[in-house]
Coordinates of C-alpha atoms and ligand atoms in Angstrom, one line a residue:
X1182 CA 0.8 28.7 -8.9
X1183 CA -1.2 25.9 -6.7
X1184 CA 1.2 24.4 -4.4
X1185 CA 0.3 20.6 -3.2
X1186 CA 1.6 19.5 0.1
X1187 CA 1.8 15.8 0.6
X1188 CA 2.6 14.3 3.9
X1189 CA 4.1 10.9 3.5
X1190 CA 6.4 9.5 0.6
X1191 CA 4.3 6.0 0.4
X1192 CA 3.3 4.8 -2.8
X1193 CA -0.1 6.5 -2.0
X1194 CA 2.1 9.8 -1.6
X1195 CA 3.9 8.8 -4.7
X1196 CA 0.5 8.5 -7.0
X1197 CA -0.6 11.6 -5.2
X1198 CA 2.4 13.4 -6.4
X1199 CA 2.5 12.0 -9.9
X1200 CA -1.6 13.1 -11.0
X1201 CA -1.0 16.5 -8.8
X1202 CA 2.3 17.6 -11.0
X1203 CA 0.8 16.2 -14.0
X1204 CA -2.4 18.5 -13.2
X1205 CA 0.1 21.2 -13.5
X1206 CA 0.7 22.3 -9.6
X1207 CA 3.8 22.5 -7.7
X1208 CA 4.2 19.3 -5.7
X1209 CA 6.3 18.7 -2.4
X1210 CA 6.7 15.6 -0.8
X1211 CA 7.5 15.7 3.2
X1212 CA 9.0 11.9 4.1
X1213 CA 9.9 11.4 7.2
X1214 CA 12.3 8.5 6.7
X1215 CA 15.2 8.7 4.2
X1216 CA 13.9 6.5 1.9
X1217 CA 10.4 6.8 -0.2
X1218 CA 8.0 4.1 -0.9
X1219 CA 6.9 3.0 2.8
X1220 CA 5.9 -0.3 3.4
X1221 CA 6.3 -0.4 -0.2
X1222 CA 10.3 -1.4 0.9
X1223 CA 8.8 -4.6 2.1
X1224 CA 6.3 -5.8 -0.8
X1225 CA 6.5 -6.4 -4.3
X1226 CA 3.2 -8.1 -5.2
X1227 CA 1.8 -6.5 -7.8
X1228 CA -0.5 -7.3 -10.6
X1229 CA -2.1 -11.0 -8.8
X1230 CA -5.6 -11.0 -9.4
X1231 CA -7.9 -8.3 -9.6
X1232 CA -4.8 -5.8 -9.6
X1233 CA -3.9 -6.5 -12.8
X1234 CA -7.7 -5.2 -13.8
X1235 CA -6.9 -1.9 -11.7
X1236 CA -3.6 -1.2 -12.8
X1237 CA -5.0 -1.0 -16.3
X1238 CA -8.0 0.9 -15.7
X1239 CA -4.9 3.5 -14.4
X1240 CA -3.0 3.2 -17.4
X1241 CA -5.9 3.9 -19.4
X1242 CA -6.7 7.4 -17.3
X1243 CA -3.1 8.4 -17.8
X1244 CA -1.8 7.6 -14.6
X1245 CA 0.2 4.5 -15.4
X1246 CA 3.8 6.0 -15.5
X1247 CA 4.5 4.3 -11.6
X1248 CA 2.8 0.8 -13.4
X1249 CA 5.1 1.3 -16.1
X1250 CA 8.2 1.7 -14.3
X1251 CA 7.3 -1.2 -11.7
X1252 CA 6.6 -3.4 -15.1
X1253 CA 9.5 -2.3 -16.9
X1254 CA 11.9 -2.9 -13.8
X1255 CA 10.4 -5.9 -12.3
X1256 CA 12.3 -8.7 -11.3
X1257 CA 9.4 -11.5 -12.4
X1258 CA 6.2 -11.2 -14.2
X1259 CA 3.1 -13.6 -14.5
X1260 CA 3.6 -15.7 -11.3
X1261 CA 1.4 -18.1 -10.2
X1262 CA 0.9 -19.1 -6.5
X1263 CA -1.7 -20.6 -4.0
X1264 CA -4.8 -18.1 -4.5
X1265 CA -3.4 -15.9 -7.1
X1266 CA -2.6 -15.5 -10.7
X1267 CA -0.4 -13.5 -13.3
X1268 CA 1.4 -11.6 -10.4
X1269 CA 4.5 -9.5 -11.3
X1270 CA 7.2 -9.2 -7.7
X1271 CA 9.0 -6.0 -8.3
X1272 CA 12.5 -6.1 -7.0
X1273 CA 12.4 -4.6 -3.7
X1274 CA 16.6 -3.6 -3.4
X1275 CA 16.3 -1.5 -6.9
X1276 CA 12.7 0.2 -6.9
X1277 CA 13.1 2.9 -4.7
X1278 CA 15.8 5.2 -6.4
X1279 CA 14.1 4.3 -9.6
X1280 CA 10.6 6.0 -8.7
X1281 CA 13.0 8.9 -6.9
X1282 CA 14.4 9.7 -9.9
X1283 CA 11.5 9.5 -12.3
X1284 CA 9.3 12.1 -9.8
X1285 CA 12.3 14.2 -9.3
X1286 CA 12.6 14.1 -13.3
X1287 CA 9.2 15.4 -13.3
X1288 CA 9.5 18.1 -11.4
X1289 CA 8.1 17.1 -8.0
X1290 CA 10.1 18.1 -5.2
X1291 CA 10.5 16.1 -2.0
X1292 CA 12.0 16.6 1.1
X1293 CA 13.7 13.8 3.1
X1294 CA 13.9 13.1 7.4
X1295 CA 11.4 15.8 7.5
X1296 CA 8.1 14.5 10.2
X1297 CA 5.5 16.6 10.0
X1298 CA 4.1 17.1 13.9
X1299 CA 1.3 19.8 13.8
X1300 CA -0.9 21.7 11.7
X1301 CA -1.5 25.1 11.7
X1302 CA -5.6 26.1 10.9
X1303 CA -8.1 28.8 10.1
X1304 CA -11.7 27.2 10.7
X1305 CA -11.4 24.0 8.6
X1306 CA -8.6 25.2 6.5
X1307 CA -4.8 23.9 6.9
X1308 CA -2.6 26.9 6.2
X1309 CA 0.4 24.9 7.0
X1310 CA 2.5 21.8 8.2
X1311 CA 5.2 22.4 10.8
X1312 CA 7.6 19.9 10.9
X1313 CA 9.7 18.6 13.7
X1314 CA 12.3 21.2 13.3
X1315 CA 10.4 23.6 13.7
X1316 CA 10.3 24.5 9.6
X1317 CA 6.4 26.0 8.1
X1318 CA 5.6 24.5 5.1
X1319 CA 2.5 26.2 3.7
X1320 CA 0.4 25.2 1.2
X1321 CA -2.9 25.6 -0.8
X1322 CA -4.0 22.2 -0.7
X1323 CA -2.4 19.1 1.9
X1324 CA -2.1 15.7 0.6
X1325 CA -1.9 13.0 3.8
X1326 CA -0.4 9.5 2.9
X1327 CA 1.3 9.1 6.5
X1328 CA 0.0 5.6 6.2
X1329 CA -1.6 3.2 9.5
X1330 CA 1.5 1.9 10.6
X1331 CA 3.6 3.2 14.0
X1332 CA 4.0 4.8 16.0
X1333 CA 6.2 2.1 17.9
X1334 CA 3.1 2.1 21.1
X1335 CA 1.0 0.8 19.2
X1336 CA 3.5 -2.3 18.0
X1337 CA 4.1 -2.5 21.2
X1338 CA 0.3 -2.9 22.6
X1339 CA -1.3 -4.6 20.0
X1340 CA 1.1 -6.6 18.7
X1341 CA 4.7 -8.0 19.4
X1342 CA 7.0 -5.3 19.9
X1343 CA 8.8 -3.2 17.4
X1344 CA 10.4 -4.3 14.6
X1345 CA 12.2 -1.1 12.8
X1346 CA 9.5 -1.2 10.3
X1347 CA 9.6 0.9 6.8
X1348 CA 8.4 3.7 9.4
X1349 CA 11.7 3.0 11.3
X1350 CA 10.0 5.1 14.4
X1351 CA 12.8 4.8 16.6
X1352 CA 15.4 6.4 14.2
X1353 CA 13.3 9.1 12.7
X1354 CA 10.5 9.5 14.7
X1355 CA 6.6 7.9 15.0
X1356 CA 3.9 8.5 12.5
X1357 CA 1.4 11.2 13.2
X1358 CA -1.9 11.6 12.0
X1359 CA -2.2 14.9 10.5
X1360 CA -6.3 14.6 10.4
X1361 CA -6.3 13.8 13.8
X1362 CA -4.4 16.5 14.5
X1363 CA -6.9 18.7 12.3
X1364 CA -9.3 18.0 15.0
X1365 CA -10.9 15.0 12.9
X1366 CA -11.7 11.8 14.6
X1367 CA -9.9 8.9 13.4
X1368 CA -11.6 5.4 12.6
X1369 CA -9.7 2.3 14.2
X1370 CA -9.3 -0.8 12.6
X1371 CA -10.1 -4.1 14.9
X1372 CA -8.8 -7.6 15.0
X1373 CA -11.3 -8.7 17.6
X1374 CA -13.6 -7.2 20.0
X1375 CA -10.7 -5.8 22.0
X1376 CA -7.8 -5.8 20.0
X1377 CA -7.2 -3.3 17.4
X1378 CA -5.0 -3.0 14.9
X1379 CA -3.9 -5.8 11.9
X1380 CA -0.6 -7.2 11.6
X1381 CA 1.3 -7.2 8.5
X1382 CA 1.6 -10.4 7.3
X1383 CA 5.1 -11.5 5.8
X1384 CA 8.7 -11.7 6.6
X1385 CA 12.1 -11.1 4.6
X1386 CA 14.4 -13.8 4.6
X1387 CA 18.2 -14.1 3.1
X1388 CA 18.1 -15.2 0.0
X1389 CA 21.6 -16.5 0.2
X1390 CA 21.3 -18.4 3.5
X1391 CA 18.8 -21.0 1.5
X1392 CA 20.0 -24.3 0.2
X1393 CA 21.1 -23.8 -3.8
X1394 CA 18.3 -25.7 -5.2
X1395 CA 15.7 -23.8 -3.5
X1396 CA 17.8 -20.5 -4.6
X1397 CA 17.7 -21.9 -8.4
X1398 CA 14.0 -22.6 -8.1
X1399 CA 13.5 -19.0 -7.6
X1400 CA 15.6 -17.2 -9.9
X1401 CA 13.8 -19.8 -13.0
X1402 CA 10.4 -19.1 -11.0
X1403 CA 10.4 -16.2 -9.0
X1404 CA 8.1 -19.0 -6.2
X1405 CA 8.7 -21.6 -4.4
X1406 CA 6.3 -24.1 -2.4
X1407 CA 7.4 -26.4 0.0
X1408 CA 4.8 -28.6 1.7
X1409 CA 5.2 -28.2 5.5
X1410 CA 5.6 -31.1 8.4
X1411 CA 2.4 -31.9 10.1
X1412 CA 4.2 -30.6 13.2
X1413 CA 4.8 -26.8 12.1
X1414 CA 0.8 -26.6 10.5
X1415 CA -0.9 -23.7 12.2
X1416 CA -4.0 -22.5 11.1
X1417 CA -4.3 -20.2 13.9
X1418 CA -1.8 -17.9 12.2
X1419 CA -4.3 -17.3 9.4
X1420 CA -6.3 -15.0 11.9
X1421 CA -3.2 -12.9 13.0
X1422 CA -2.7 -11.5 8.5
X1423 CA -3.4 -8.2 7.3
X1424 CA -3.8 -10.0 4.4
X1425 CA -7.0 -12.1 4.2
X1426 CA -6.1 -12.7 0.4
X1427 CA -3.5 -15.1 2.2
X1428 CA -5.5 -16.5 5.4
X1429 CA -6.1 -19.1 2.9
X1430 CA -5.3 -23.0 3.9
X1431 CA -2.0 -23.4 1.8
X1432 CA -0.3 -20.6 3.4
X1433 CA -0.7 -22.7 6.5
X1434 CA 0.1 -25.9 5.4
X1435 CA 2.9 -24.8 3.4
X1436 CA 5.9 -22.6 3.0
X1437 CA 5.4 -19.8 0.1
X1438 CA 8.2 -17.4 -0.9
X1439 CA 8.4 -15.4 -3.6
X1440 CA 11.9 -13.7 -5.6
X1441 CA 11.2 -9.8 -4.6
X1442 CA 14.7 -9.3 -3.6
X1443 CA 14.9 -10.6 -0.7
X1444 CA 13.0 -13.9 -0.4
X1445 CA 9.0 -12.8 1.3
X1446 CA 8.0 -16.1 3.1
X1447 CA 4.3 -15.2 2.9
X1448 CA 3.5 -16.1 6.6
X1449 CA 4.7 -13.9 10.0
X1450 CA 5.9 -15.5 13.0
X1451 CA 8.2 -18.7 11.7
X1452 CA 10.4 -19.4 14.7
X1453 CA 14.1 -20.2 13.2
X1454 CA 14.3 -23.2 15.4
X1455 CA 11.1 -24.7 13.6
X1456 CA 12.0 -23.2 10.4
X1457 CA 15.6 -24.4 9.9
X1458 CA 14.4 -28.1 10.5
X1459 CA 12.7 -27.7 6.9
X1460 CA 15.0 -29.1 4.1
X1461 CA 16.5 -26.4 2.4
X1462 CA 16.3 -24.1 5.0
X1463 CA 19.0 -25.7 7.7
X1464 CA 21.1 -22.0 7.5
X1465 CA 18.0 -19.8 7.1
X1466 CA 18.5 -15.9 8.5
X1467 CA 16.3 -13.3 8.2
X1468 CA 17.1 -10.4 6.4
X1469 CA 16.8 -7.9 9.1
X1470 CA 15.8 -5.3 10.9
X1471 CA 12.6 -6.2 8.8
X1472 CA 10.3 -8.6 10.3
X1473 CA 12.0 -11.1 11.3
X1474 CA 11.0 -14.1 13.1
X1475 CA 8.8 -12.5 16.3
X1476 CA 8.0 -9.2 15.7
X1477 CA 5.7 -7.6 12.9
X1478 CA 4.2 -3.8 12.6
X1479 CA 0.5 -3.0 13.8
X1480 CA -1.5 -0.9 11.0
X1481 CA -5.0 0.3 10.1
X1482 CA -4.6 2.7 13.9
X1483 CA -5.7 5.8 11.8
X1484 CA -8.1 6.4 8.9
X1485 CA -9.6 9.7 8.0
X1486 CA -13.0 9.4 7.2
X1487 CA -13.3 10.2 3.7
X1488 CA -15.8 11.1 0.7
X1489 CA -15.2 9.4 -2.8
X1490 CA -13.1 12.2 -3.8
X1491 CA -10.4 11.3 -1.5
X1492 CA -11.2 14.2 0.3
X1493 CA -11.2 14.1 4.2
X1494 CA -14.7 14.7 5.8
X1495 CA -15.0 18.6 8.0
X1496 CA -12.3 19.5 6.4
X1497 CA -11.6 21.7 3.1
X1498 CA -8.2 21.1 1.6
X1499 CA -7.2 18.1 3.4
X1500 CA -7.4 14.4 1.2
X1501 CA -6.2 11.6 2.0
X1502 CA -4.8 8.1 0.4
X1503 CA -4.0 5.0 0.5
X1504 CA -3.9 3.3 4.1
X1505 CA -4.9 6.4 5.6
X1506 CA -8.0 6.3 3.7
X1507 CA -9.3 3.3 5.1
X1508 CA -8.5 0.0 5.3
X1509 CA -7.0 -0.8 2.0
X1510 CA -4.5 -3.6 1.5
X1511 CA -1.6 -3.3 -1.3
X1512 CA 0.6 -0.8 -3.1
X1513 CA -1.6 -0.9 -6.6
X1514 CA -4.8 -0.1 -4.0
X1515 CA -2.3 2.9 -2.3
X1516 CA -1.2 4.4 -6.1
X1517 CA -4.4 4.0 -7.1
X1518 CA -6.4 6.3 -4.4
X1519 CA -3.9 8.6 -4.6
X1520 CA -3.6 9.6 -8.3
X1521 CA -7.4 10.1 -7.4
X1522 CA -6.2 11.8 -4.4
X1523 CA -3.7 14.4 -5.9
X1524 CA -6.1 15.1 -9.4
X1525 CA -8.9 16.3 -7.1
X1526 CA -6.4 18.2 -4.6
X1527 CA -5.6 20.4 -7.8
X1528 CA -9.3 20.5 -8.9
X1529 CA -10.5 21.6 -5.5
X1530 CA -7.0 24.5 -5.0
X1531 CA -8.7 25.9 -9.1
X1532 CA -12.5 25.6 -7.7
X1533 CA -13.3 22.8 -10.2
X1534 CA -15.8 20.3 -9.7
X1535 CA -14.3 17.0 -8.0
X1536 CA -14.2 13.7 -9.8
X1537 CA -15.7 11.0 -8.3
X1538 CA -14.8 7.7 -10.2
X1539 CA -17.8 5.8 -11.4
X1540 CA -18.5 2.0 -9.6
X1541 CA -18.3 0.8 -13.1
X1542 CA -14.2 1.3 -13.4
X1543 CA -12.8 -1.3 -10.4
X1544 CA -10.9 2.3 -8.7
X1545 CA -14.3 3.9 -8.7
X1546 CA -15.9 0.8 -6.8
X1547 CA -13.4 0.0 -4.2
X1548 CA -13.6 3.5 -3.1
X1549 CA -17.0 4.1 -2.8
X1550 CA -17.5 0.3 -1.6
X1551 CA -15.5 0.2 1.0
X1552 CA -16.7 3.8 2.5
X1553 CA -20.3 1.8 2.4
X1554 CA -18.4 -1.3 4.4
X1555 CA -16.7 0.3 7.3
X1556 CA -20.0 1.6 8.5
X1557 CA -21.0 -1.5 8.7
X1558 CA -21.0 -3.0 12.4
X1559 CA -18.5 -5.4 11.1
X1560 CA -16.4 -3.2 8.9
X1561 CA -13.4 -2.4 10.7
X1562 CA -12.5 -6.1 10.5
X1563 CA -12.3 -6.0 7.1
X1564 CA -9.3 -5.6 4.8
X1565 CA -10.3 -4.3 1.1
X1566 CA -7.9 -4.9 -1.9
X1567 CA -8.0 -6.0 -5.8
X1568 CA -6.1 -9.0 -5.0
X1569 CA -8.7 -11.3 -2.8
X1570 CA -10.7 -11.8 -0.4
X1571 CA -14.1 -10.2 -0.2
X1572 CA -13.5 -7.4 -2.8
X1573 CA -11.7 -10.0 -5.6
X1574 CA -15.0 -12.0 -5.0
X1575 CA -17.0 -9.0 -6.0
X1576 CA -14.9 -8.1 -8.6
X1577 CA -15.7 -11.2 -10.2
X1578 CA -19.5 -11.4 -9.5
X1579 CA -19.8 -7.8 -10.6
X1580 CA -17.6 -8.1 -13.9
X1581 CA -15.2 -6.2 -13.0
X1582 CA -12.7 -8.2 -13.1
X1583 CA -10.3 -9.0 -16.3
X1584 CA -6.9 -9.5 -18.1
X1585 CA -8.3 -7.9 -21.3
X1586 CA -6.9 -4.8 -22.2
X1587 CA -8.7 -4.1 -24.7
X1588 CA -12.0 -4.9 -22.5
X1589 CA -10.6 -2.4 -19.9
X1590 CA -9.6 0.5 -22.4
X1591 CA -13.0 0.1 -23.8
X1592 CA -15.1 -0.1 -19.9
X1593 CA -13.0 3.5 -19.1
X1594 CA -13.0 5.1 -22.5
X1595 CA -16.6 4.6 -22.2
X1596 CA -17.1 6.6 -19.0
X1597 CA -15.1 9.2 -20.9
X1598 CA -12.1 8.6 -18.2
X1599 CA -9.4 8.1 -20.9
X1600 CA -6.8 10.2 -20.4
X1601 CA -8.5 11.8 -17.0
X1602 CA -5.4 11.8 -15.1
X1603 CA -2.8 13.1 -18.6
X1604 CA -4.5 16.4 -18.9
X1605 CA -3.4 19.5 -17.4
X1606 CA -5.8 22.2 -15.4
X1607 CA -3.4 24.8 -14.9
Ligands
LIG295 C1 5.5 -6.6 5.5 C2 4.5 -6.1 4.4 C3 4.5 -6.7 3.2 C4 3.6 -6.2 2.2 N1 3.6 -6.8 1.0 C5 2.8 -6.3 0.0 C6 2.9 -6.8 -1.4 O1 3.7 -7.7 -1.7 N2 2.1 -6.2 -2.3 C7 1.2 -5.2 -2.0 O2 0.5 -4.7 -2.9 N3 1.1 -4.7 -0.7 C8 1.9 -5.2 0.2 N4 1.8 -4.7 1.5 C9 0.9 -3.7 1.8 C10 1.3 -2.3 1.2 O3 2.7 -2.2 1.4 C11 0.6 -1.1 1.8 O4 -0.8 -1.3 1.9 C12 0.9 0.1 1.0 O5 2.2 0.2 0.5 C13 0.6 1.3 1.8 O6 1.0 2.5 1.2 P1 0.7 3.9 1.9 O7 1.5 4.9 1.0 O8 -0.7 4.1 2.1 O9 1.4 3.9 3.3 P2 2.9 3.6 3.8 O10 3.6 2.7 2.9 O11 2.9 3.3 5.2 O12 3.6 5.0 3.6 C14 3.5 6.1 4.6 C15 4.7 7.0 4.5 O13 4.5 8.2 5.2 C16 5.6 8.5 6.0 N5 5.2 9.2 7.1 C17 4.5 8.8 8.2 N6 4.3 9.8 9.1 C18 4.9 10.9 8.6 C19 5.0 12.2 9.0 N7 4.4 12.6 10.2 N8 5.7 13.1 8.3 C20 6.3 12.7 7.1 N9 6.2 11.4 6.6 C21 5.5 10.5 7.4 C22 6.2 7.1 6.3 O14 7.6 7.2 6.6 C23 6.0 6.3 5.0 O15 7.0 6.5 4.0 C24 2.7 -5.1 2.5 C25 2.8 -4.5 3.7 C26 3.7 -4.9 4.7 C27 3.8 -4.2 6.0

């Protein structure tokens, strides 16, 4: 039996896992943390604009059980706000013991408050993990989905301070880059000329310390928009998001929070002084240890380079996903690349051909196109994801983008994709 290691319980990890055990290998998850799903914890955006497009292109290449669940469960579906459409805002208190479940139901297994700290090789081949107690895991094929975020020097250089981020560093330990540790050098995401690193772009407030009316508005809507003072308008935050499909004007000039859970005011850095003089929000808290008003995670301080089989350049068994495979924004982008991630682990541990996903199918194009951008000169600035910015733009010019299931059954059953990620190879 082909056993897949994969290092880091993200959604990526969680795709990863989900197209590996379906390919018919024995999966293990290694999470550091006690809790799966990453930055995932903080989220819940799912569906808004081109990701709605992607997430059916995955259902229709059997990969859609994570979709499914995240539909099935969510806490509001077809949201409208400033910039994006039809979004759905999964519940971010209830997901995470839901998708637990389901891959333990499956059969994958996954193994909590375990950091994995070194690798042990033969030429270019990982023959194991060792974790920080010392434990060997081996394996015949090694998944990484450790993410960009942490460890807590980098928060603390490049952006302001630690904030007990889904990484949680200072309880269980910083991130490490398993390909870097492989002996492959690791591309750096910039901000400016000498700043690297992005911050992440949102903060998690209480829902039950806002005024009642502005609670009713988002049970009905699951969104709320409140225009801001001319006083508290700055654009300058705009420049400081992860997000550039929300460095747009309105999240500047007003307040945007969506129902996922907790209430995400889509903006980082809103002082409580300033923010409590807003109507509605005179006994606002934050929900922490999450963001909060000052502090907010670095990411994008480690990519592997990559081919567009998810698999890490110089090295033979090693793939990668999600943020670790460049500088991809979202959790649909992060299941996405690594159902592609974990199908081609298994193909490469039988000595099958790898699948590379054609630029005609939206998964196919984002990861080939964005290996094309970051070589670029000004390509670690950029951000890539489904739901704005540059890639929704080319999504649209390309015609890739749509809400038309049938339209999207028909563009993947045509590359003969349907089903890719159902069938078993072992
Ligand atoms: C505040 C915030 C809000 C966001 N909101 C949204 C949103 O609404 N919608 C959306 O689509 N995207 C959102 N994003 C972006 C999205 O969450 C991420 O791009 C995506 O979830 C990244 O997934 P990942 O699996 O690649 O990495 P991560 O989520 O970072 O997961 C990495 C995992 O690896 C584990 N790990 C790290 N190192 C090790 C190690 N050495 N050994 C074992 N385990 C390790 C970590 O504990 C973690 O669980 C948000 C991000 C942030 C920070």
């Amino acid at each position: 039996m082909i056993r897949v290691v994969i290092i880091g319980g993200g959604w990526a990890g969680c795709g990863a896992a989900l197209a590996a055990k379906k390919a018919g290998a024995d999966v293990l998850i290694i999470e550091k943390t006690d809790l799966l799903l990453g930055c995932g914890l903080f989220g819940g955006i799912m569906r808004n604009n081109g990701r709605y497009t992607a997430a059916e292109e995955a259902i229709e290449m059997g990969g859609g059980e994570l979709f499914e669940i995240i539909d099935r469960t969510a806490k509001h579906v077809n949201v409208n706000f400033p910039g994006h459409n039809h979004a759905t805002l999964y519940d971010i208190t209830k997901i995470e013991p839901i998708v637990r479940r389901f891959l333990r139901e499956i059969g994958v297994e996954i193994k909590f408050m375990k950091r994995a700290v070194e690798v042990e090789m033969k030429k270019n081949i990982i023959k194991g993990i060792i974790l920080d107690d010392g434990e060997k895991i081996s394996g015949d094929v090694f998944i990484e989905t450790t993410g960009s975020s942490g460890p807590m020097g980098n928060c603390l250089k490049y952006g302001n301070g630690c904030v007990m981020c889904a990484q949680k560093c200072p309880a269980f330990g910083p991130r490490v880059s398993i390909s870097q540790k492989a002996g492959v050098n690791d591309l750096i995401g910039k901000r400016s000329a000498d700043l690297f690193g992005a911050m992440s772009g949102s903060c998690d407030i209480n829902k039950d310390s806002l005024s009642s009316e502005l609670q009713k508005m988002l049970d009905e809507e699951g969104v709320a928009v409140i225009k801001l003072p001319e006083s508290l308008i700055n654009k300058e935050k705009l420049k400081m998001k992860v997000c550039q499909q929300y460095a747009i004007n309105e999240y500047a000039e007003n307040i945007i929070l969506l129902d996922t859970g907790h209430i995400k005011l889509m903006s980082p850095f809103f002082n409580l002084e300033d923010l409590r003089k807003i109507e509605g929000f005179e006994n606002v808290m934050y929900e922490g240890p999450f963001a909060a008003s000052k502090g907010n995670s670095i990411r994008y301080m480690s990519m592997a380079p990559r081919d567009d089989f998810m698999k890490v350049m110089g090295m033979d068994n090693l793939f990668c996903a999600g943020e670790k495979a460049g500088p991809f924004v979202g959790h649909t982008e992060a299941i996405v690349t690594g159902l592609l991630a974990g199908l081609n682990a298994v193909r490469k541990a039988t000595k099958k051909d790898l699948i590379k996903l054609p630029e005609t199918t939206a998964i196919g194009d984002i990861i080939s196109y964005v290996n094309e951008e970051i070589k670029k000169p000004d390509g670690l600035y950029q951000r890539f994801t489904f739901a704005g910015s540059t890639y929704f733009e080319r999504m649209k010019q390309i015609g890739l983008y749509s809400t038309n299931k049938k339209q999207i059954s028909e563009r993947v059953n045509k590359e003969g994709l349907t089903g890719i990620f159902d069938k078993r190879i072992l």
